[in-house]
Amino acid sequence: MIYFVKSSFSISLLLVQKHVLCLSVERESITLSEVRLVLIGERWAGKSSSGNTILRNDRFECGRTRTAQSEMRHEVLKGRELIVVDVPGWSSSLSLSEIREGDKQRFKLNASKCPPGPNTFLLVIPIDTAFSAMTKKTVEEHMKLLGERVWKHTMVLFTCGNYLGGKTIEQHIESEGESLMWLIERCKNRYHVFENKDKSLSQVTRLLEKVDEMVWQNKGRFYEVDEQTLNIIEKKHREVAERAKQRERRSEEQRQQMKALIAEEMKTIPKLRMVLLGSRGVGKTSLGNTILGIKEQEDGKRTAHSVGRQGFVGETEITLVDTPGWWKGFPECDTPEAIKEEVIRSPSLCLPGPQVFLLVIDADASFNGKHLDAVKSHMELLGEEVWRHTIVVFTRGDWLGTHTIEEYIEGEGEALQSLVEQCGNRYHVIDNKNTDDGSQITELLNKITETLAGNGCDYFVPDEKIFDAIEEKRMKVKEGAKLRQSQVKAHRTLCKESSKELLALTFLMLGQKTFGKSATGNTLLRREVFPTCQNEFCQVEQGKVDARAVTVVDTPGWWKDPSKSTEEMDKEIVRGLTLSPSGFHAVLLVVPLDLTFREAQRAALEERMKLLDVSVWKHTMVLFTYGDKLADQSIEEHIESEHEALRWLIDKCENRYHVVNNLKKSDMSQVTQLFEKVEEMVAGNSRQLFCPEMSEIYLNIDDKFKRMQLKNVLKQRLAEEYKRRELEMMTSFKKTLLELQAQIGDSATGAKSKSLIGDRTKLKVKGIDLRLSSLDYLFPTFKGESTTDRKTSSSQFEDVLGWLASVEIGTNEENQLTLNFSQTSGYRSVLPHNGLEFDTDEYP
């Protein structure tokens, strides 16, 4: 038998052979007289610098200056016309929905900047930056905008060639892993390396030879923008530009009206109180520093508490309250309680109350319906009155390039337009990097003054009762946290007496998608072995950590939405148990600190844990990720302040929990402390590992999906019967109305009383007998109802479906599935395992 071993050398050699093959295909001599190139890639990848290297001249601005709009330059090199288009780099957006609408449309038009179309797209990838699975996803999403055919015309251009050291580019590609290998394959092994500091002519000559070869392989064809697509996008741009002008005019008219209301004494406001609100990372703190004229270097730490600062702008004394941000696109129900409390109490930090709220929006990112819902749900924690005092402030105005803020508002669509309208069409744009431009702050203060005049100089009055309730809750949280800390300390002291350091530790990582399982696995093993994108399969890795042989089994995460659950997904999750036949010292249940843990997360978690042996809880520890989000709050304070569901989970794990900060991988103490806690847990379990019977687990999964199938059938049958009954009753109702109309001349006492529903009947289902007497509340009675009240009946039906989701399904002594209704429901049913047929059995 012959064994084939795939080594680094063999893969690199294969890449070289493929690359050489691409260049050595027998062809006719071809040298393009005109070469049209478009440089695309991530921001700061070196596109502009590469353009200058190709053109042998500094034609594009580079360095700290970003490319804000597509630019075309040309030069003649050795008798050849070189046309190079440098386009704005993309941000690391993992989804097309996160990319600004205007950016997506302009990206599609880049090819039209060098008519009739580019011979080659040079996809610029810097060698000094890791090409991760996330980077791959970003590239893939942006290339989708150009269509599948773009790959035939794309070549990878590696920059920062000096970082190769003694390695070849093929060795670098292989060492980077599957993601970069995927990209090279998509580009049919076409790649080139630039050292832009060198600027030697030979590297440009070799690149142009490869472009000639690619054009010949494409039979002289170039990439061309579809004319229909071009016309549609250009039409959209014209419409956006027109609407933007209309908004600008309307805004100016509103401002003139407000200016007329400004009294002489208001032209210089002696004191101004304001609150900054917005999601994380949009630049709230930078905006505050710009307003107050603070030029200190920011420490990069997130704002954990609402905090007030004072300063002067001219003769105006400013009190400015900065607040913690929420996750962009996540509604307030997903935000930790501590952050919501900080937002609610923020107006109380500038008493008697803020005159204006500055709602900060990042002009360099998309804004869709999901983002609108998140903003509104968080803003309305302060009440409806907040909108009357709010101005939208767009940050990162430098990324707009030559486009106006009105074009951004109109181009993003209805969600952003709706938000601006909610704020009375009050908005401003700031370039935080251009802090020396005092005019932008002066103009913002003018708009604030106009807003105050329009509000009759009113300010937002915070509710003292709410503030007092928050303070009272905080006292209770601190008391609960101290009690939990003392309980944990006492338990650990007891366990330490019998625990000892283990030479080997095996961990099973479980948790919801995006909770940080894989990143935490990397932290535990002290190296990057698990991809941090969403994984679909189990993976086991080992390493020597802190004098212990550590094995980590990473599993796919589950969805919060149970409807997305599949049998294959559950089986893959539990397959992780088979990757350590001897069992696991600990099941690490990963929960992030930056999102709330409520009933939905609890239900999804409990559904998976029920698949495992009931003893799993004795071996489970909650592992909190995003430890940096705690700031100066203790983990116990976080637990006590959050929803009851989190305390339920901690209690199920008998107060076993630990916090990791995956941004501080060099902090070995957090890993060592986790190992010690696990060793104590193992001692408490009499050194028994978690090693369940897999056959039982697979039976649990089969049973779960049989139950789901049964509930779906019941749901469908109920829906069908509901529609039939509704139609029947509506027909009867119509008939009754006609009869009443015919009797309208008769006296009221002589009118015949009609029953709109008729006698109670039975729903006869084979194997499922339902007395409709118990289901009467499901169907509309139409007593005193108009035909416009049908939403009520729809709501009742949804109630029944909600009830159905909670019905317990068991198995009786005859191995038949049974529906376990409450004693008062009037239902009972028995179904054979081998089918879901109907029968005509009735109750006596």
CSV table of C-alpha atoms in Angstrom, one decimal, residues 42-45 125-132 135 158-160 163 172 176 180:
chain,number,residue,atom,x,y,z
A,42,GLU,CA,-9.4,46.5,1.6
A,43,ARG,CA,-8.5,49.8,3.0
A,44,TRP,CA,-4.8,50.4,3.6
A,45,ALA,CA,-3.8,47.4,1.6
A,125,ILE,CA,-3.6,41.7,-0.6
A,126,PRO,CA,-0.9,42.8,1.9
A,127,ILE,CA,1.5,40.1,2.9
A,128,ASP,CA,2.1,41.6,6.4
A,129,THR,CA,-1.5,41.0,7.4
A,130,ALA,CA,-3.1,37.6,8.1
A,131,PHE,CA,-5.6,36.4,5.5
A,132,SER,CA,-8.2,34.9,7.8
A,135,THR,CA,-11.0,38.3,5.4
A,158,PHE,CA,0.5,40.9,-3.1
A,159,THR,CA,2.0,44.0,-1.5
A,160,CYS,CA,4.7,44.3,1.2
A,163,TYR,CA,7.9,40.8,4.6
A,172,HIS,CA,3.6,32.1,2.2
A,176,GLU,CA,-1.6,31.2,5.5
A,180,LEU,CA,-5.8,32.3,1.0
